[in-house]
Coordinates of C-alpha atoms (C1' of nucleotides) in Angstrom, one line a residue:
Chain A
M11 CA 24.8 -46.8 123.2
P12 CA 27.7 -44.8 123.5
E13 CA 29.4 -41.9 122.7
L14 CA 31.4 -39.7 123.0
P15 CA 29.6 -37.9 126.2
E16 CA 28.1 -40.5 127.3
I17 CA 31.7 -41.7 128.0
E18 CA 32.6 -38.8 129.4
T19 CA 29.8 -39.4 131.8
I20 CA 30.0 -43.0 132.6
K21 CA 34.1 -41.4 132.9
R22 CA 32.8 -38.9 136.0
T23 CA 30.6 -41.3 137.0
L24 CA 32.8 -43.5 138.9
S25 CA 35.8 -41.7 139.1
P26 CA 34.8 -40.4 141.9
L27 CA 33.5 -44.4 143.0
I28 CA 35.8 -46.6 142.6
C29 CA 39.7 -43.8 142.7
G30 CA 41.4 -46.3 145.0
R31 CA 39.5 -48.9 145.1
V32 CA 41.2 -52.3 144.8
I33 CA 41.4 -55.4 142.3
Q34 CA 40.7 -58.5 144.7
R35 CA 39.5 -61.0 142.2
L36 CA 36.8 -61.3 139.2
E37 CA 34.9 -63.5 137.3
I38 CA 34.9 -64.5 133.9
R39 CA 31.6 -65.3 132.6
L40 CA 31.9 -65.2 129.0
A41 CA 34.9 -64.9 128.3
K42 CA 35.1 -63.3 124.4
I43 CA 34.4 -59.9 125.1
L44 CA 38.2 -60.1 126.6
R45 CA 40.9 -58.9 123.7
S46 CA 43.6 -60.4 125.9
D47 CA 44.0 -63.7 127.4
P48 CA 41.3 -64.7 130.5
E49 CA 43.7 -65.9 132.1
L50 CA 46.0 -62.5 131.7
F51 CA 43.3 -61.0 133.0
Q52 CA 42.5 -64.2 136.2
K53 CA 47.2 -63.4 137.8
S54 CA 47.0 -59.5 136.9
L55 CA 44.6 -57.6 138.3
P56 CA 44.3 -58.4 141.8
G57 CA 46.1 -56.5 144.6
Q58 CA 45.9 -53.8 141.9
K59 CA 45.0 -50.6 142.6
I60 CA 42.3 -48.3 140.8
K61 CA 44.7 -44.7 140.0
A62 CA 42.3 -42.6 137.6
L63 CA 40.4 -43.3 134.5
S64 CA 40.1 -41.2 130.8
R65 CA 38.6 -41.5 128.0
R66 CA 40.0 -41.2 124.4
G67 CA 37.0 -40.9 121.8
K68 CA 34.6 -43.5 123.0
L69 CA 37.0 -45.3 124.6
L70 CA 37.0 -45.6 128.4
I71 CA 40.5 -46.3 129.7
I72 CA 40.8 -47.5 133.4
H73 CA 43.9 -47.3 135.2
L74 CA 45.8 -48.8 137.7
T75 CA 48.7 -49.7 139.0
Q76 CA 50.3 -51.4 136.3
N77 CA 48.3 -52.1 133.7
A78 CA 45.0 -49.9 132.0
L79 CA 42.5 -51.3 131.1
L80 CA 40.4 -50.3 127.8
F81 CA 36.8 -50.8 127.3
H82 CA 34.8 -49.7 124.2
F83 CA 31.7 -49.8 124.5
R84 CA 30.3 -51.0 121.3
M85 CA 26.3 -50.3 121.2
T86 CA 24.6 -52.0 125.1
G87 CA 27.8 -51.9 126.8
N88 CA 27.9 -50.9 129.9
L89 CA 30.0 -50.0 133.7
I90 CA 27.4 -50.3 136.2
Y91 CA 29.2 -49.4 140.7
L92 CA 27.4 -52.2 143.1
V93 CA 27.1 -50.6 147.0
P94 CA 27.4 -54.6 148.7
S95 CA 23.4 -54.5 148.4
A96 CA 22.9 -53.8 144.5
S97 CA 21.7 -56.4 142.7
E98 CA 23.8 -57.4 139.6
P99 CA 22.7 -56.4 136.6
R100 CA 21.6 -58.8 133.8
Y101 CA 24.2 -58.9 131.3
T102 CA 26.5 -59.2 133.7
H103 CA 29.4 -60.7 132.1
L104 CA 32.4 -59.5 134.4
L105 CA 32.4 -58.4 137.8
F106 CA 35.7 -56.8 139.2
Y107 CA 34.6 -57.4 143.0
L108 CA 37.1 -54.2 145.0
D109 CA 36.8 -53.8 149.0
Q110 CA 34.3 -53.2 150.8
G111 CA 31.8 -54.8 149.3
I112 CA 32.3 -53.0 146.1
R113 CA 31.6 -54.8 142.4
L114 CA 31.8 -53.6 139.0
A115 CA 29.7 -55.1 136.5
Y116 CA 30.6 -55.2 132.9
T117 CA 27.7 -55.3 131.2
D118 CA 26.1 -55.8 128.0
L119 CA 23.5 -57.1 126.2
R120 CA 24.4 -57.0 122.6
Q121 CA 27.7 -58.0 123.8
F122 CA 29.5 -56.1 120.9
G123 CA 31.9 -54.7 123.5
W124 CA 35.4 -55.4 124.3
I125 CA 37.8 -54.8 127.5
E126 CA 41.4 -55.6 127.4
L127 CA 43.6 -55.4 129.6
V128 CA 47.4 -53.2 128.0
K129 CA 50.7 -51.8 129.8
E130 CA 50.2 -48.3 130.7
E131 CA 53.0 -47.4 128.8
D132 CA 51.5 -49.4 125.5
L133 CA 49.0 -47.5 125.7
S134 CA 49.8 -44.2 123.5
H135 CA 51.3 -46.7 120.4
H136 CA 47.9 -48.9 121.0
R137 CA 46.7 -49.9 117.7
I138 CA 43.1 -48.7 118.2
L139 CA 44.6 -45.3 119.9
A140 CA 46.7 -44.5 117.4
K141 CA 44.8 -43.9 114.6
L142 CA 41.7 -42.2 116.5
G143 CA 41.5 -38.2 115.2
P144 CA 41.1 -35.6 117.3
E145 CA 38.6 -35.0 120.0
P146 CA 36.4 -32.6 119.0
F147 CA 37.3 -30.7 121.8
E148 CA 40.2 -29.9 121.1
L149 CA 41.1 -28.7 117.3
N150 CA 40.3 -25.0 116.1
E151 CA 38.4 -24.2 112.5
K152 CA 41.2 -24.1 110.3
E153 CA 42.3 -28.0 111.6
F154 CA 38.9 -28.6 110.8
F155 CA 39.2 -26.9 107.8
A156 CA 41.3 -28.5 106.5
L157 CA 40.8 -32.2 108.0
L158 CA 37.3 -32.1 105.9
R159 CA 39.9 -30.8 102.1
T160 CA 41.5 -33.9 102.8
R161 CA 38.3 -36.1 102.2
N162 CA 35.4 -36.3 99.6
R163 CA 32.9 -38.5 101.0
G164 CA 29.7 -37.4 102.7
L165 CA 29.6 -35.3 105.9
K166 CA 27.6 -38.1 107.7
A167 CA 30.6 -40.7 106.7
F168 CA 33.0 -38.3 107.5
L169 CA 31.7 -37.1 111.6
L170 CA 31.0 -40.8 111.8
D171 CA 34.4 -42.2 111.2
Q172 CA 36.8 -42.4 114.9
E173 CA 39.6 -42.5 112.5
M174 CA 39.1 -38.9 111.2
I175 CA 37.7 -37.1 114.2
A176 CA 37.3 -39.0 117.2
G177 CA 33.8 -39.6 119.4
L178 CA 30.3 -38.5 117.7
G179 CA 28.1 -40.9 116.5
N180 CA 25.4 -41.8 115.3
I181 CA 22.1 -39.5 117.2
Y182 CA 25.3 -36.8 117.5
T183 CA 26.4 -36.7 114.3
D184 CA 23.1 -36.1 113.2
E185 CA 22.2 -33.9 115.8
A186 CA 24.9 -31.0 115.0
L187 CA 24.9 -31.6 110.9
F188 CA 20.9 -30.8 111.5
R189 CA 22.4 -27.3 113.5
A190 CA 24.8 -27.0 111.0
G191 CA 22.1 -26.2 108.7
L192 CA 24.1 -28.9 106.0
H193 CA 22.9 -32.6 104.3
P194 CA 24.1 -35.3 105.9
K195 CA 24.8 -36.4 102.2
R196 CA 27.2 -32.9 101.2
K197 CA 30.7 -33.8 100.4
T198 CA 32.8 -32.8 103.4
S199 CA 35.2 -31.4 100.2
S200 CA 32.8 -28.3 99.6
L201 CA 31.9 -26.7 102.4
S202 CA 33.6 -22.7 103.0
F203 CA 35.3 -21.8 105.4
E204 CA 32.8 -20.6 107.4
E205 CA 30.4 -24.0 106.8
A206 CA 33.1 -25.4 108.6
G207 CA 33.3 -23.5 111.6
R208 CA 30.0 -23.6 112.2
L209 CA 30.3 -27.2 112.1
L210 CA 33.0 -27.7 114.1
R211 CA 30.9 -24.8 116.0
V212 CA 27.5 -26.4 117.2
I213 CA 29.5 -30.2 117.1
K214 CA 31.3 -28.9 120.4
E215 CA 27.5 -26.8 121.3
V216 CA 25.8 -30.3 121.1
L217 CA 28.8 -33.1 123.4
E218 CA 28.8 -29.4 125.8
E219 CA 24.9 -29.4 126.3
A220 CA 24.2 -33.8 126.3
I221 CA 27.5 -33.4 129.4
R222 CA 25.7 -31.1 130.6
E223 CA 22.6 -33.3 130.4
R224 CA 24.5 -36.0 131.6
G225 CA 23.9 -37.9 128.2
S226 CA 21.1 -39.5 125.8
S227 CA 19.0 -42.4 127.1
V228 CA 17.4 -43.7 124.4
R229 CA 17.2 -46.8 125.6
N230 CA 19.0 -49.2 127.7
Y231 CA 21.9 -46.3 128.6
V232 CA 22.1 -45.8 131.8
D233 CA 25.6 -44.0 133.9
G234 CA 28.2 -45.7 136.1
Q235 CA 25.2 -45.1 138.8
G236 CA 22.0 -47.0 136.7
Q237 CA 20.4 -43.0 136.3
R238 CA 19.0 -42.2 133.3
G239 CA 19.9 -39.2 131.0
N240 CA 18.1 -36.3 129.8
F241 CA 20.4 -35.2 126.3
Q242 CA 17.1 -37.1 124.1
R243 CA 14.5 -34.5 125.2
Q244 CA 16.1 -31.5 123.5
H245 CA 16.9 -34.3 120.4
L246 CA 16.1 -32.0 117.6
V247 CA 16.2 -34.7 114.6
Y248 CA 17.0 -37.9 115.5
R249 CA 14.3 -40.8 115.8
K250 CA 11.7 -37.5 114.8
R251 CA 11.5 -39.4 111.6
G252 CA 7.8 -37.5 110.0
E253 CA 7.7 -34.7 113.0
P254 CA 7.7 -31.3 112.0
C255 CA 11.3 -29.3 111.8
P256 CA 11.3 -27.3 114.7
R257 CA 13.3 -24.1 112.6
C258 CA 10.9 -24.5 109.1
G259 CA 7.9 -26.6 109.8
Q260 CA 9.0 -29.6 107.0
E261 CA 8.9 -33.3 108.1
I262 CA 11.8 -35.3 109.3
A263 CA 13.1 -37.3 106.9
Y264 CA 15.1 -40.1 107.4
Q265 CA 17.3 -42.7 105.2
K266 CA 19.7 -44.5 105.1
I267 CA 23.0 -42.7 105.6
A268 CA 26.3 -44.1 105.4
G269 CA 25.3 -47.3 106.5
R270 CA 23.0 -46.0 109.4
G271 CA 19.0 -44.9 110.1
T272 CA 19.8 -41.1 108.9
Y273 CA 17.5 -38.4 110.8
F274 CA 17.2 -34.1 109.1
C275 CA 15.2 -31.9 107.4
P276 CA 15.2 -32.0 103.8
G277 CA 13.6 -27.7 104.6
C278 CA 16.7 -26.5 105.8
Q279 CA 19.6 -28.7 105.5
K280 CA 22.1 -28.0 102.3
Chain B
dG11 C1' 30.5 -47.5 98.7
dA12 C1' 26.8 -51.1 100.0
dC13 C1' 25.8 -54.5 102.8
dA14 C1' 26.5 -58.8 106.0
dA15 C1' 28.7 -60.0 110.6
dC16 C1' 28.9 -59.8 115.2
dC17 C1' 23.8 -61.0 118.8
dT18 C1' 19.2 -60.2 121.6
dG19 C1' 15.9 -57.4 122.5
dA20 C1' 11.9 -54.1 121.4
dC21 C1' 8.5 -53.2 118.6
dC22 C1' 5.2 -53.2 114.4
Chain C
dG637 C1' 6.9 -62.0 110.1
dG638 C1' 10.3 -58.1 109.7
dT639 C1' 12.7 -54.2 110.7
dC640 C1' 15.6 -52.0 113.4
dA641 C1' 19.1 -50.9 117.3
dG642 C1' 24.3 -44.9 120.9
dG643 C1' 29.1 -49.5 117.1
dT644 C1' 32.7 -51.2 114.0
dT645 C1' 35.2 -54.4 110.6
dG646 C1' 36.0 -57.4 107.3
dT647 C1' 34.3 -58.0 101.9
dC648 C1' 32.9 -57.9 97.3

DNA sequence: GACAACCTGACC
DNA sequence: GGTCAGGTTGTC
């Protein structure tokens, strides 16, 4: 489901609702989504206060008094805030009971996502976080150009690789490559400095616009309050197979590239 | 690089 | 029945 803009939206919607609240107890319904011992979850979480939420790439981090909870939503994971009267969503695998009758439900239709309990001081050298590439917004064009030149592979595969750049997934990769006029199979090391600069610029642009629109709801993504995003309305190529390209009118192509269904315009992406 | 695997569901 | 899905990982 979610890429950087969706995780950022979940973070922003949940933050004011749950910060300062205390976890009272939890109900684990599907233990396999936990990457740490379920006993440890049960033992250490009750009594801890939610201090802050943060995001790194596609990971959401809930900072508690002693620990941090690391969430990776993969395809269909989500975290939903429930007022006392709200009914429990489908596919709830973990339920946090907070004070005031508030609940927080981790839901995940496909069960690919996971949650890990980490000591706050271990976060900085966590095996996954430590390997993530830079946040797109923290990159400048010189650094990005240099990064592209460290590899010689297709742009699509490169941008999806979280160790190269963190947070892009299938939607925003296709949308950015279209805006940049670059073919998804174009080799990273063949880009000129100017092309690399343009690509980085549109990556930031598409992510910023998507955050402003609260993410893309293509199928089941909703934010922390259960609201759909709107950015799918601005998609120019994603899921537009056979439709005319908004720039040149040629049919949008669909091809499996880097293992993912990829949409692009053969006319204006070179 | 390609592909299967992890799951459940939507759509043709 | 088959195909596809906002992701990642392990295997040839």
